[in-house]
Structure formats: C-alpha cells, structure tokens
Coordinates of C-alpha atoms (C1' of nucleotides) in Angstrom, one line a residue:
Chain K
M1352 CA 0.0 56.8 6.6
K1353 CA -0.4 53.1 5.3
R1354 CA -2.8 51.3 7.6
L1355 CA -1.4 48.2 9.7
K1356 CA -3.4 45.2 10.5
I1357 CA -3.5 44.6 14.3
K1358 CA -1.8 41.2 13.9
E1359 CA 1.0 43.1 12.3
V1360 CA 1.1 45.7 15.2
L1361 CA 1.0 43.2 18.1
T1362 CA 3.7 40.8 16.4
G1363 CA 6.0 43.5 15.0
G1364 CA 5.3 46.9 16.2
Q1365 CA 8.0 49.0 17.8
V1366 CA 7.7 51.3 20.7
G1367 CA 7.6 54.9 19.5
Q1368 CA 6.2 53.8 16.0
Q1369 CA 3.5 56.0 14.3
V1370 CA 0.8 53.8 13.2
L1371 CA -2.8 53.9 11.7
V1372 CA -5.1 51.0 12.5
K1373 CA -8.8 50.3 11.6
G1374 CA -11.2 48.1 13.2
W1375 CA -14.2 47.5 15.5
V1376 CA -14.7 48.1 19.1
R1377 CA -14.8 45.0 21.4
T1378 CA -15.2 46.9 24.7
K1379 CA -14.5 50.2 25.9
R1380 CA -13.8 51.1 29.4
G1381 CA -14.3 54.9 30.6
S1382 CA -13.1 56.9 33.4
K1383 CA -12.7 60.6 34.1
N1384 CA -9.2 61.1 32.5
V1385 CA -8.7 58.2 30.1
N1386 CA -10.7 55.7 28.0
F1387 CA -9.5 52.2 27.1
I1388 CA -10.5 50.9 23.8
A1389 CA -10.0 47.3 22.7
L1390 CA -10.0 47.1 19.1
N1391 CA -10.1 44.2 16.9
D1392 CA -9.9 44.1 12.9
G1393 CA -10.3 40.3 12.4
S1394 CA -6.8 39.6 11.5
T1395 CA -6.2 38.1 14.9
I1396 CA -8.1 36.9 18.0
N1397 CA -6.2 39.5 20.0
N1398 CA -7.2 42.9 20.4
L1399 CA -5.1 46.4 20.4
Q1400 CA -5.5 48.3 23.6
V1401 CA -6.0 51.8 22.4
V1402 CA -5.6 54.5 25.1
A1403 CA -7.8 57.8 24.5
D1404 CA -7.1 61.0 26.5
V1405 CA -10.7 62.3 27.4
E1406 CA -9.6 65.9 27.4
K1407 CA -7.9 65.7 24.1
F1408 CA -10.7 64.1 22.2
G1409 CA -14.0 65.2 24.3
E1410 CA -16.8 63.7 25.7
E1411 CA -19.2 63.7 22.6
L1412 CA -16.5 61.7 20.5
L1413 CA -15.9 59.1 23.1
H1414 CA -19.4 58.9 23.7
N1415 CA -20.0 57.6 20.3
I1416 CA -17.5 55.0 20.8
N1417 CA -19.6 52.0 21.7
T1418 CA -19.2 48.1 21.3
S1419 CA -18.9 47.4 17.6
A1420 CA -18.4 51.0 16.5
A1421 CA -15.8 51.0 13.4
L1422 CA -12.8 53.4 13.9
G1423 CA -9.8 54.4 12.2
I1424 CA -7.1 55.4 14.8
T1425 CA -3.7 57.0 14.3
G1426 CA -1.1 57.2 17.2
E1427 CA 2.0 56.1 18.9
L1428 CA 2.9 52.5 20.0
V1429 CA 4.1 52.6 23.8
E1430 CA 5.0 50.1 26.4
S1431 CA 1.7 49.3 28.2
M1432 CA 1.5 50.2 31.8
G1433 CA -1.1 47.7 32.4
S1434 CA -0.6 44.1 32.6
G1435 CA -2.8 42.4 29.9
Q1436 CA -0.6 43.3 27.0
A1437 CA 3.0 44.5 25.9
L1438 CA 2.1 47.2 23.6
E1439 CA -0.7 49.8 23.4
L1440 CA -1.7 52.6 21.1
V1441 CA -1.8 56.1 22.5
A1442 CA -4.3 57.7 20.1
S1443 CA -3.7 61.1 18.3
E1444 CA -6.5 61.1 15.8
I1445 CA -9.9 58.9 15.9
T1446 CA -12.2 58.7 13.0
I1447 CA -15.5 57.2 13.6
Y1448 CA -16.5 55.3 10.4
G1449 CA -19.6 53.9 11.9
K1450 CA -21.5 54.2 15.2
S1451 CA -23.1 51.4 17.0
D1452 CA -26.3 52.2 19.1
P1453 CA -25.6 50.3 22.3
E1454 CA -29.3 50.2 23.1
K1455 CA -29.9 48.4 19.9
Y1456 CA -26.7 46.3 19.0
P1457 CA -27.5 42.7 20.1
I1458 CA -24.1 41.5 21.1
Q1459 CA -23.2 42.6 24.4
P1460 CA -19.9 42.7 25.8
K1461 CA -20.6 39.6 28.1
K1462 CA -20.7 35.7 27.4
H1463 CA -23.4 34.7 25.0
S1464 CA -25.0 31.5 24.3
L1465 CA -24.1 29.8 21.1
E1466 CA -28.0 29.4 20.5
F1467 CA -28.4 33.2 20.6
L1468 CA -25.6 33.9 18.5
R1469 CA -27.0 31.5 15.9
E1470 CA -30.0 33.5 15.9
N1471 CA -27.7 36.7 15.2
A1472 CA -25.5 34.7 12.8
H1473 CA -25.3 38.0 10.8
L1474 CA -23.1 39.5 13.5
R1475 CA -21.7 36.6 15.4
F1476 CA -18.4 37.1 13.3
R1477 CA -17.7 39.8 15.5
T1478 CA -17.2 37.7 18.6
A1479 CA -14.0 36.1 19.5
T1480 CA -15.3 32.5 19.2
F1481 CA -16.8 32.8 15.7
S1482 CA -14.0 34.9 14.3
A1483 CA -11.5 32.1 15.6
V1484 CA -13.6 29.5 14.1
F1485 CA -13.9 31.1 10.7
R1486 CA -10.2 31.9 10.6
I1487 CA -9.5 28.3 11.4
R1488 CA -12.2 27.1 8.6
H1489 CA -10.5 29.6 6.0
A1490 CA -7.0 28.0 7.0
M1491 CA -8.2 24.5 6.5
A1492 CA -9.8 25.2 3.2
F1493 CA -6.5 26.7 2.0
A1494 CA -4.6 23.9 3.7
I1495 CA -6.6 21.5 1.5
H1496 CA -6.0 23.2 -1.6
K1497 CA -2.4 23.3 -0.8
Y1498 CA -2.0 19.6 0.1
F1499 CA -3.4 18.4 -3.1
N1500 CA -1.7 20.8 -5.3
D1501 CA 1.6 19.9 -3.6
K1502 CA 0.8 16.2 -4.6
G1503 CA -0.3 16.8 -8.1
F1504 CA -4.0 16.6 -7.7
Y1505 CA -6.1 18.5 -10.1
Y1506 CA -9.0 20.6 -8.7
L1507 CA -11.9 19.7 -10.6
H1508 CA -15.1 21.6 -10.5
T1509 CA -18.0 19.0 -10.8
P1510 CA -21.5 20.3 -11.5
I1511 CA -23.8 21.8 -8.8
I1512 CA -26.9 21.1 -10.8
T1513 CA -27.1 17.5 -11.8
A1514 CA -29.8 15.2 -13.5
S1515 CA -28.3 12.2 -12.0
D1516 CA -30.1 10.9 -9.3
A1517 CA -28.5 7.3 -9.1
E1518 CA -26.2 7.7 -6.2
G1519 CA -28.9 7.5 -3.7
A1520 CA -27.1 9.6 -1.1
G1521 CA -30.0 11.0 -0.1
Q1522 CA -33.1 13.1 -0.7
M1523 CA -32.4 15.9 -3.4
F1524 CA -33.6 19.5 -3.8
R1525 CA -35.3 19.8 -7.1
V1526 CA -34.0 22.6 -9.5
S1527 CA -36.8 23.8 -11.8
T1528 CA -38.2 27.0 -13.6
L1529 CA -41.6 25.4 -14.0
P1530 CA -44.3 27.3 -12.0
A1531 CA -45.0 25.9 -8.5
V1532 CA -48.7 26.4 -9.0
E1533 CA -50.2 24.4 -12.0
P1534 CA -47.1 23.5 -13.6
P1535 CA -47.7 22.0 -17.2
L1536 CA -48.6 18.5 -17.2
N1537 CA -48.3 15.5 -19.8
E1538 CA -50.6 13.2 -21.0
E1539 CA -50.4 10.8 -18.1
G1540 CA -51.1 13.8 -15.7
E1541 CA -47.4 14.1 -14.5
I1542 CA -45.4 17.3 -14.3
D1543 CA -43.9 17.9 -18.0
Y1544 CA -40.3 18.3 -17.5
T1545 CA -39.7 18.5 -21.2
Q1546 CA -41.0 22.1 -20.7
D1547 CA -38.4 22.7 -17.9
F1548 CA -35.3 24.7 -18.3
F1549 CA -33.0 21.8 -19.0
G1550 CA -35.8 19.7 -20.6
R1551 CA -35.7 16.9 -17.8
P1552 CA -35.7 16.7 -14.0
T1553 CA -32.9 18.3 -12.4
N1554 CA -31.5 18.4 -8.8
L1555 CA -28.8 19.9 -6.8
T1556 CA -25.9 17.7 -6.4
V1557 CA -25.4 15.2 -3.5
S1558 CA -22.0 14.3 -4.4
G1559 CA -19.5 15.0 -7.0
Q1560 CA -18.0 11.5 -6.9
L1561 CA -19.2 9.9 -10.1
E1562 CA -18.1 13.3 -12.3
G1563 CA -14.9 12.8 -10.2
E1564 CA -14.1 9.2 -11.6
L1565 CA -14.4 10.9 -15.0
G1566 CA -11.7 13.2 -14.3
A1567 CA -9.7 10.9 -12.4
T1568 CA -9.8 8.1 -15.2
A1569 CA -7.8 10.9 -17.5
L1570 CA -6.2 13.2 -15.1
G1571 CA -4.9 10.9 -12.8
E1572 CA -5.6 12.4 -9.3
V1573 CA -8.3 14.8 -8.9
Y1574 CA -10.2 16.5 -6.2
T1575 CA -13.5 18.4 -5.7
F1576 CA -14.2 20.8 -3.0
G1577 CA -17.6 22.4 -3.2
P1578 CA -21.1 22.7 -1.7
T1579 CA -23.3 19.6 -1.5
F1580 CA -27.2 19.3 -0.8
R1581 CA -29.2 17.0 1.0
A1582 CA -32.9 17.5 1.5
E1583 CA -33.0 14.9 4.5
N1584 CA -35.1 16.0 7.3
S1585 CA -32.1 15.6 9.8
N1586 CA -32.1 17.5 13.1
T1587 CA -28.8 16.7 14.7
T1588 CA -25.5 18.6 15.4
R1589 CA -23.7 16.6 12.8
H1590 CA -26.0 17.5 9.8
L1591 CA -26.7 20.4 7.3
A1592 CA -29.0 20.6 4.2
E1593 CA -26.1 22.5 2.4
F1594 CA -22.4 21.7 3.4
W1595 CA -19.3 21.4 1.8
M1596 CA -17.5 18.1 0.7
I1597 CA -13.9 17.3 -0.3
E1598 CA -13.9 14.4 -2.7
P1599 CA -10.5 13.2 -3.9
E1600 CA -10.7 10.4 -6.6
M1601 CA -7.3 8.6 -7.7
A1602 CA -6.6 6.3 -10.7
F1603 CA -4.4 3.4 -9.9
Y1604 CA -5.2 3.6 -6.2
E1605 CA -6.4 0.5 -4.4
L1606 CA -8.1 0.6 -1.0
K1607 CA -4.9 0.5 0.9
D1608 CA -3.7 3.6 -0.9
N1609 CA -6.9 5.2 -0.3
M1610 CA -6.6 4.5 3.5
D1611 CA -3.0 6.0 3.5
L1612 CA -4.1 9.0 1.8
A1613 CA -6.9 9.6 3.9
E1614 CA -4.9 9.4 7.0
D1615 CA -2.0 11.4 5.6
F1616 CA -4.3 14.2 4.4
L1617 CA -6.2 14.2 8.0
K1618 CA -2.9 14.5 9.7
Y1619 CA -1.6 17.1 7.3
L1620 CA -4.6 19.5 8.1
I1621 CA -4.3 18.9 11.9
R1622 CA -0.6 19.8 11.7
Y1623 CA -1.5 22.9 9.5
A1624 CA -3.8 24.1 12.1
L1625 CA -1.5 23.4 14.8
D1626 CA 1.3 25.4 12.9
N1627 CA -0.9 28.2 11.9
C1628 CA -3.7 28.9 14.0
M1629 CA -2.4 28.4 17.5
D1630 CA -3.7 31.8 18.9
D1631 CA -7.3 30.8 17.9
L1632 CA -6.9 27.3 19.1
K1633 CA -5.8 28.4 22.4
F1634 CA -8.8 30.7 22.8
L1635 CA -11.2 27.9 21.8
S1636 CA -9.5 25.4 24.0
N1637 CA -9.7 27.8 27.1
R1638 CA -13.5 28.5 26.2
L1639 CA -14.0 24.7 26.0
Q1640 CA -12.3 24.2 29.4
Q1641 CA -14.7 26.6 31.0
E1642 CA -17.6 24.7 29.6
E1643 CA -16.1 21.2 30.8
K1644 CA -16.0 22.5 34.3
N1645 CA -19.7 22.4 34.4
K1646 CA -20.0 18.7 33.2
P1647 CA -19.3 15.6 35.5
Q1648 CA -15.9 14.0 35.4
D1649 CA -16.7 11.0 33.3
Q1650 CA -18.2 13.1 30.5
R1651 CA -15.4 15.5 30.1
S1652 CA -13.2 15.3 27.0
M1653 CA -9.7 15.9 26.3
E1654 CA -8.3 19.4 25.9
L1655 CA -8.7 20.5 22.3
I1656 CA -4.8 21.2 21.5
E1657 CA -4.0 17.7 23.3
K1658 CA -6.6 15.9 21.1
L1659 CA -5.2 17.3 17.9
Q1660 CA -1.7 16.2 18.8
F1661 CA -2.9 12.8 19.9
V1662 CA -4.4 12.3 16.5
L1663 CA -1.3 13.4 14.8
E1664 CA 1.0 11.2 16.8
N1665 CA -0.9 8.1 16.5
D1666 CA -1.6 5.5 13.6
F1667 CA -5.2 5.1 12.8
I1668 CA -6.7 1.7 13.6
R1669 CA -7.3 -0.3 10.5
C1670 CA -9.9 -3.0 11.2
T1671 CA -12.4 -5.0 9.0
Y1672 CA -16.0 -4.7 9.6
T1673 CA -16.0 -8.5 10.5
E1674 CA -13.5 -8.0 13.0
A1675 CA -15.4 -5.0 14.4
I1676 CA -18.6 -7.0 14.7
D1677 CA -16.6 -9.8 16.7
I1678 CA -15.3 -7.1 19.1
L1679 CA -18.7 -5.7 19.6
R1680 CA -20.1 -9.0 20.4
N1681 CA -17.4 -9.6 22.9
S1682 CA -17.7 -6.3 24.3
K1683 CA -19.1 -5.6 27.9
P1684 CA -22.0 -3.4 26.9
F1685 CA -23.0 -6.0 24.3
K1686 CA -23.1 -8.9 26.9
K1687 CA -24.9 -6.8 29.4
G1688 CA -27.6 -5.8 27.0
K1689 CA -26.5 -2.2 27.0
F1690 CA -26.6 -1.6 23.1
Q1691 CA -30.1 -0.5 21.7
Y1692 CA -29.4 -1.8 18.4
P1693 CA -28.5 -5.6 17.5
V1694 CA -25.1 -6.6 16.6
E1695 CA -24.7 -9.3 14.0
W1696 CA -22.9 -9.6 10.7
G1697 CA -24.7 -7.8 8.0
I1698 CA -26.3 -5.1 10.0
D1699 CA -25.1 -1.4 9.6
L1700 CA -23.1 -0.1 12.4
Q1701 CA -25.2 2.5 14.7
S1702 CA -23.7 5.3 16.3
E1703 CA -23.5 3.6 19.7
H1704 CA -21.5 0.8 18.1
E1705 CA -19.2 3.3 16.3
R1706 CA -18.5 5.2 19.5
Y1707 CA -17.9 2.2 21.4
L1708 CA -15.2 1.0 19.1
V1709 CA -13.5 4.6 18.7
E1710 CA -14.1 6.0 22.3
K1711 CA -14.0 2.9 24.4
H1712 CA -12.2 0.1 22.4
F1713 CA -9.6 1.5 20.5
K1714 CA -9.4 4.9 21.9
K1715 CA -7.9 6.1 18.6
P1716 CA -9.3 7.0 15.1
V1717 CA -10.5 4.0 13.3
I1718 CA -10.6 3.0 9.7
L1719 CA -13.2 0.3 9.2
I1720 CA -13.1 -1.6 5.8
D1721 CA -14.8 -4.5 3.9
Y1722 CA -18.2 -3.7 4.7
P1723 CA -21.0 -6.4 3.7
K1724 CA -21.9 -5.2 0.0
D1725 CA -25.7 -4.9 0.8
I1726 CA -25.4 -1.9 3.1
K1727 CA -23.0 -0.1 0.6
A1728 CA -23.3 1.7 -2.6
F1729 CA -23.4 0.2 -6.1
Y1730 CA -20.0 1.6 -7.3
M1731 CA -17.7 -0.2 -4.6
K1732 CA -15.4 -2.7 -5.5
Q1733 CA -16.5 -6.3 -4.7
N1734 CA -14.0 -8.3 -2.8
D1735 CA -13.2 -12.1 -3.6
D1736 CA -15.2 -13.5 -0.7
G1737 CA -18.5 -12.5 -2.7
K1738 CA -19.8 -10.9 0.6
T1739 CA -18.2 -7.7 1.1
V1740 CA -17.0 -4.6 -0.7
A1741 CA -14.0 -2.7 -0.3
A1742 CA -15.4 0.3 1.5
M1743 CA -13.7 2.6 4.2
D1744 CA -15.1 4.6 6.9
V1745 CA -12.9 6.8 8.9
L1746 CA -14.4 7.1 12.3
F1747 CA -13.5 10.1 14.8
P1748 CA -14.3 10.3 18.4
Q1749 CA -17.4 12.5 19.1
I1750 CA -18.1 13.3 15.4
G1751 CA -18.4 9.7 14.2
E1752 CA -18.1 9.1 10.5
I1753 CA -15.9 11.7 9.1
I1754 CA -14.8 10.1 5.8
G1755 CA -16.6 7.6 3.6
G1756 CA -14.7 6.2 0.8
S1757 CA -14.1 2.9 -1.3
E1758 CA -11.9 1.4 -4.0
R1759 CA -14.3 1.4 -6.8
E1760 CA -15.7 -1.4 -9.1
S1761 CA -13.5 -1.4 -12.4
D1762 CA -14.8 -4.2 -13.9
Y1763 CA -17.5 -3.4 -16.5
D1764 CA -19.6 -6.7 -16.0
K1765 CA -19.6 -6.9 -12.4
L1766 CA -20.6 -3.1 -12.0
V1767 CA -23.4 -3.6 -14.5
K1768 CA -24.7 -6.8 -12.6
R1769 CA -24.6 -5.0 -9.1
M1770 CA -26.5 -2.1 -10.6
E1771 CA -29.2 -4.2 -11.9
E1772 CA -29.3 -6.0 -8.6
M1773 CA -29.7 -2.6 -6.6
D1774 CA -32.0 -1.0 -9.2
V1775 CA -29.6 1.4 -10.5
P1776 CA -30.9 2.7 -14.1
T1777 CA -27.9 1.6 -16.2
D1778 CA -29.1 3.4 -19.4
E1779 CA -28.9 6.9 -17.5
M1780 CA -25.6 6.1 -16.3
W1781 CA -24.2 5.5 -19.8
W1782 CA -21.6 8.0 -19.4
Y1783 CA -20.2 6.7 -16.1
L1784 CA -20.2 3.1 -17.5
D1785 CA -18.1 4.4 -20.2
T1786 CA -15.1 5.0 -17.8
R1787 CA -15.3 0.9 -17.3
R1788 CA -15.6 0.3 -21.2
F1789 CA -12.5 2.3 -22.4
G1790 CA -9.5 1.9 -20.5
T1791 CA -10.8 1.1 -17.1
V1792 CA -8.4 0.9 -14.0
P1793 CA -8.3 0.3 -10.3
H1794 CA -9.3 3.5 -8.7
A1795 CA -10.4 4.8 -5.4
G1796 CA -11.5 7.9 -3.6
F1797 CA -13.3 9.1 -0.5
G1798 CA -15.5 12.0 0.7
L1799 CA -14.6 14.4 3.6
G1800 CA -17.5 16.4 5.2
F1801 CA -15.6 19.5 5.6
E1802 CA -17.9 21.1 8.6
R1803 CA -17.5 17.6 10.2
F1804 CA -13.8 18.2 10.1
I1805 CA -14.0 21.7 11.3
L1806 CA -16.0 20.4 14.3
F1807 CA -13.1 18.2 15.1
A1808 CA -10.5 21.0 14.5
T1809 CA -12.2 23.6 16.4
G1810 CA -13.7 21.4 19.1
M1811 CA -17.2 23.2 18.5
G1812 CA -20.3 21.1 19.4
N1813 CA -22.7 22.0 16.8
I1814 CA -22.4 21.9 13.0
R1815 CA -24.4 25.0 12.7
D1816 CA -21.6 26.8 14.4
V1817 CA -18.8 26.0 12.0
I1818 CA -20.7 27.2 8.8
A1819 CA -21.2 30.9 8.3
F1820 CA -24.8 30.7 7.2
P1821 CA -26.4 27.4 8.2
R1822 CA -29.0 25.8 6.1
T1823 CA -31.1 23.1 8.1
P1824 CA -34.8 22.2 7.9
K1825 CA -37.0 25.0 8.6
N1826 CA -34.0 27.5 8.6
A1827 CA -32.6 29.6 5.9
E1828 CA -32.3 32.9 7.6
F1829 CA -29.5 35.2 6.1
Chain G
rU673 C1' -39.4 11.9 11.2
rC674 C1' -39.4 9.9 16.4
rC675 C1' -38.2 10.5 21.9
rC676 C1' -37.0 13.8 25.8
rU677 C1' -36.8 18.9 27.1
rA678 C1' -37.4 24.2 27.1
rG679 C1' -39.7 28.9 25.7
rU680 C1' -40.7 34.9 31.6
rA681 C1' -36.7 42.2 30.5
rG682 C1' -31.7 43.1 25.4
rC683 C1' -29.1 38.5 27.4
rU684 C1' -28.8 34.3 31.2
rC685 C1' -32.2 32.5 34.6
rA686 C1' -35.7 32.2 39.3
rG687 C1' -41.0 32.4 40.2
rU688 C1' -43.6 27.3 45.8
rU689 C1' -49.8 23.1 46.3
rG690 C1' -53.1 28.0 40.5
rG691 C1' -54.2 33.5 44.8
rU692 C1' -52.4 40.9 45.4
rU693 C1' -48.6 45.2 42.0
rA694 C1' -43.9 39.2 38.0
rG695 C1' -38.1 39.2 40.5
rA696 C1' -32.4 38.7 40.1
rG697 C1' -27.5 39.0 37.8
rC698 C1' -25.4 40.8 33.6
rG699 C1' -26.0 44.4 29.6
rG700 C1' -28.1 49.7 28.4
rC701 C1' -28.7 54.7 30.5
rG702 C1' -27.4 58.7 34.3
rG703 C1' -23.8 59.8 38.2
rA704 C1' -19.3 58.8 41.1
rC705 C1' -14.4 57.2 41.2
rU706 C1' -10.1 54.9 39.2
rG707 C1' -4.1 53.1 34.0
rU708 C1' -8.6 49.9 33.0
rU709 C1' -8.5 44.4 31.4
rA710 C1' -15.8 40.7 31.2
rA711 C1' -13.4 47.5 35.9
rU712 C1' -15.7 48.9 40.6
rC713 C1' -19.5 51.6 43.4
rC714 C1' -24.3 54.2 43.7
rG715 C1' -29.1 55.1 41.0
rU716 C1' -32.5 54.4 37.0
rA717 C1' -35.3 52.6 32.8
rG718 C1' -37.1 48.1 30.7
rG719 C1' -42.0 42.5 30.6
rU720 C1' -49.2 41.4 26.1
rC721 C1' -44.7 35.5 30.6
rG722 C1' -43.9 31.7 22.3
rU723 C1' -48.9 31.6 19.7
rA724 C1' -54.2 30.3 19.6
rG725 C1' -58.0 27.9 22.3
rG726 C1' -59.8 25.9 26.8
rU727 C1' -60.5 24.6 32.3
rU728 C1' -61.4 28.2 36.6
rC729 C1' -64.1 32.9 40.8
rA730 C1' -58.8 33.5 39.5
rA731 C1' -53.5 31.1 34.8
rG732 C1' -46.5 32.8 34.0
rU733 C1' -48.4 28.3 36.8
rC734 C1' -53.3 23.3 34.8
rC735 C1' -55.2 20.9 29.7
rU736 C1' -55.2 20.8 23.9
rA737 C1' -53.0 22.2 19.2
rC738 C1' -49.3 24.6 16.7
rC739 C1' -44.6 27.3 16.2
rU740 C1' -39.5 27.7 17.6
rG741 C1' -34.8 26.5 20.2
rG742 C1' -31.6 22.5 22.7
rG743 C1' -30.4 17.3 23.6
rG744 C1' -30.8 12.2 21.8
rA745 C1' -32.0 8.7 17.8
rG746 C1' -32.8 7.4 12.3
rC747 C1' -30.5 8.8 7.6
rC748 C1' -25.6 10.0 6.5
rA749 C1' -20.8 13.6 5.4

RNA sequence: UCCCUAGUAGCUCAGUUGGUUAGAGCGGCGGACUGUUAAUCCGUAGGUCGUAGGUUCAAGUCCUACCUGGGGAGCCA
C-alpha cells in the first residue's frame, strides 16, 4: 500500500478508506481496552489520532509505543467518536521502526521553555512549535525564489570565501589552512599568507552585495540568497554569527524603485505565508496569546495574524532622515528627556529612536531614506545636497531594521573620491570600480536578513529559534 | 563588549534573618479506571543545590573568581 502523508489523510481522507501512514508518536493515552496514539509525520501541525485495540496488539507492543517512537500504521479511516478530530485511523497493523526510551528521551509531552529546547536543538523539530517555525521558514525561502523568478531576476551565487574585506560590514571569520600554532612568518615577523591556501588572507563573506553589483550590471536584475557570517560579539535576540541574507541588486533602479520593490517584496512574502501556512500561523498565534496573558496590558503586542494582515493592508511610511530627526526632537520622550541617547542631525539613530518612530509615532513599517553620508557606506549614491546619501532602511515594529539598502554611487570619480575619504583601498577594489568604468548605470539594491523576517512572520522572539542550528558567540553545538 | 538577572530532581519552580533527614507540580515507572484529547485517581523512584575557592561551630542560603542561560544596550541584517 502506498504511504500517505498525514496532511493528505486529514484533508482528503474518506471514511472507509484503507491507508498506510508513517510518523512519530506525539502522545499516547492508554486505557484497558484501547490506546490512542497522536501521530505526526511533519507534513502538518495536526496529528492523526490512531486507535489501537489493546487485545489485538498486546501489552508488549503497545508498551514500546512511547513519545517520539517511529511507527508505520495500516488501518481504516473512520469517523471519530471523540470531539477533537473528524477522522481517525483504526489500526490493523503497527510496525515499530524505532523505539524511544521514555526515561531518556528529553522532550516530554508537556510545555517546555524555548531555552530548554534550544539546548536540545537536535530534537526540537519534533515539537509543534518548531515544526511550525521551520515549515514557515521553508515556505518563505520558496516564496523568495518564486517572487524573484516571476519578476525575471536571476539567482546569483556569490562567493562564501572572499578576499575582500572592504565593505566594513563587521568583523570577519578568517579562512585559512595555515597551522594555528606557529604559522609561517615573513621577514617582518607577520603571518606569511603567501603560503596560505589562496596565497592571500581570506574570510567568510559578510555580504554578497559587491559581487551582486557585478551581476546586475550585465544580467539586469539579480538576487543572492545565501549564508553570511559576522564575527561580532553580539549577544542579542536579533543577531547570529551565521545567518542568511537575501540581496537583490537591480540595474536602472533608482532609490524610489528600490523602495517600491522592497515594500512589494515584503508584502508578497507575508501574503504567501497567510495563503499557505495558515495552520502553522494559527498554532503559533495561539501559543503567543497564551504567553501574552502573563504580560502586563501595555506590553502586549498585536495578535500574529492580525499583525501580518495589518502590514499587508497599509502603505509603508516613507520619511527622510532629516524629517525623522524633527519628529524625534518634537516628541514627548525627547522633551521629557526620556531618550538615553542624544537626538541631533548627523547621529545614527538608536534602537530607542527607531522604536519610537515605528511603534509610537507612525505605528506602521517605516522606510527611512537620505541618511547623512558620514554614517553610511562608501558605495551609496551621494545626493545633490552634498550631505546625504540615497540610503534606505526598512524598520519593522519590535524587530527594528529588517532591510538596509541604497541606490549605489554610479559615478566613477565621486565613488573613488569617497573611497579615499573613507580609507577604502581602491587598488584592491579594481574589479568593483570597473563596473563604473565600463557602461556604468544607475543601480540599487538592498539586503533582507532572512531570520529577522522569519521572526516577524512567526512572531517568535529570539532569532536563535528561527534557524535550525544557531551559531552565536560561545555556541556552535550540533 | 557593557549593565541587569538567573543557575536546586528529566522539566518548571519554591526553599524565611545561615541551623536537623532539601520540597511541590508536571514528566517517568507501577497499579486502578475510563472513547481518550497536555485524560483522571492511587502509589513510587529520582538531587555532589553551575564550577572552584573562601568566611563560619554550621552554607542551597554570605563573599570572590570563573562558566553557562535569559533580558536590555552597543554593533548590525
């Protein structure tokens, strides 16, 4: 008999149908005559209730059916006598693929803290919460490729190992095959990288953007979607040492086109989640509602699905940096001295400022543009005012900066001058500058932190809970 | 990296101004009972109190250092 996924059984199964299902036991409830097994195979958040007659299968077999044991079950679908489900499976044959010792299996049929499950990240997929998160994560990854493919973008694979450290996006992880103890030294007493694998210092990438620009200025519209590495000692709920980033880069796009794309893209993903992941979203939403009950009234946040719909239905606010500074300086917290950090033109906005703008003032996602050039990267297009650059940051409630992007400086002379001002080595970047020497065009792009977006889409609070195997300072288990 | 906070049973926690043999609920195990829904009821096992020092007649409790988790900040996506 062909095995059916539990999702297929629950959505399309007919009473009287003979089926074969395979999966893992979520819970078993025993009694004298009959056992109830909640079986889950990962295809859906919902379990299939299996009814096993004690006399038919015997105590010994049923004794080995514990939480997380792997089973194959053949039987007939019947209308359920219980109230929790419409259909259930009356077992006629049970195969135990793998037992699960209940005294040793760490995940119990009870609520666990996310911290505990993080320490058992190898098994947390077997919980309802994490299976939901990772199904949604998959759906979002798929939707990202679909979105760009449908729009005629090409998926460009930029390198993981790079010799460029010019972007200054953060501390990098060194890639080397030289011995860690007593590496070869040159005449100056420094490590001799000419003897290293690549004959020069190399690192794990912090961004595929610069290479993305090379692709965009020939293929037109490209995007990258790959792992990115930052060796920053960041210990927060929003940072990982290894995370995934989506970086579209488009020729002939100016800042406004870039903003339009970013907003349309985010809304597409949210719509895709609402259309395709509703069971999982409902589960996560209920879970969050339970947690919210323990919080004081004023700290409660909007219900998850409502929040997703809200973002979908409202235009993002577009606001210049200069306007944002005015708003902040006229705000109550500023006048009452509640902000910890100063607010004046030229400073980089702090979390507290961004949160005020997004959560208190506009109460919608905000795209901030035209930042002072001194707080942004060298490659951003310099505006005519001589003070600002065509940068854009998309700010989301709770998460903060979810997208950072800009129109790029396409003028060779302006770019070189800016690089020199900011001590970016122009000689090492000859290949990048060639895009401006040969057929340069206005172009723009942005980077979306995949995990930060998944935080928003799932309502989870810690970035370590939306990536399967989180890499953070002092933690590379599994 | 900085500030705050926590580490006691498999999990979530309680443990008074330092004072006998460190507790509960859940989970596990055994039994009873029942078409059950995180079942219910009865019973039972299970702990070097994060690690290393120190103070004291006496430390889960006080002090110091370190490790790890959580929250916030910085850096950023």
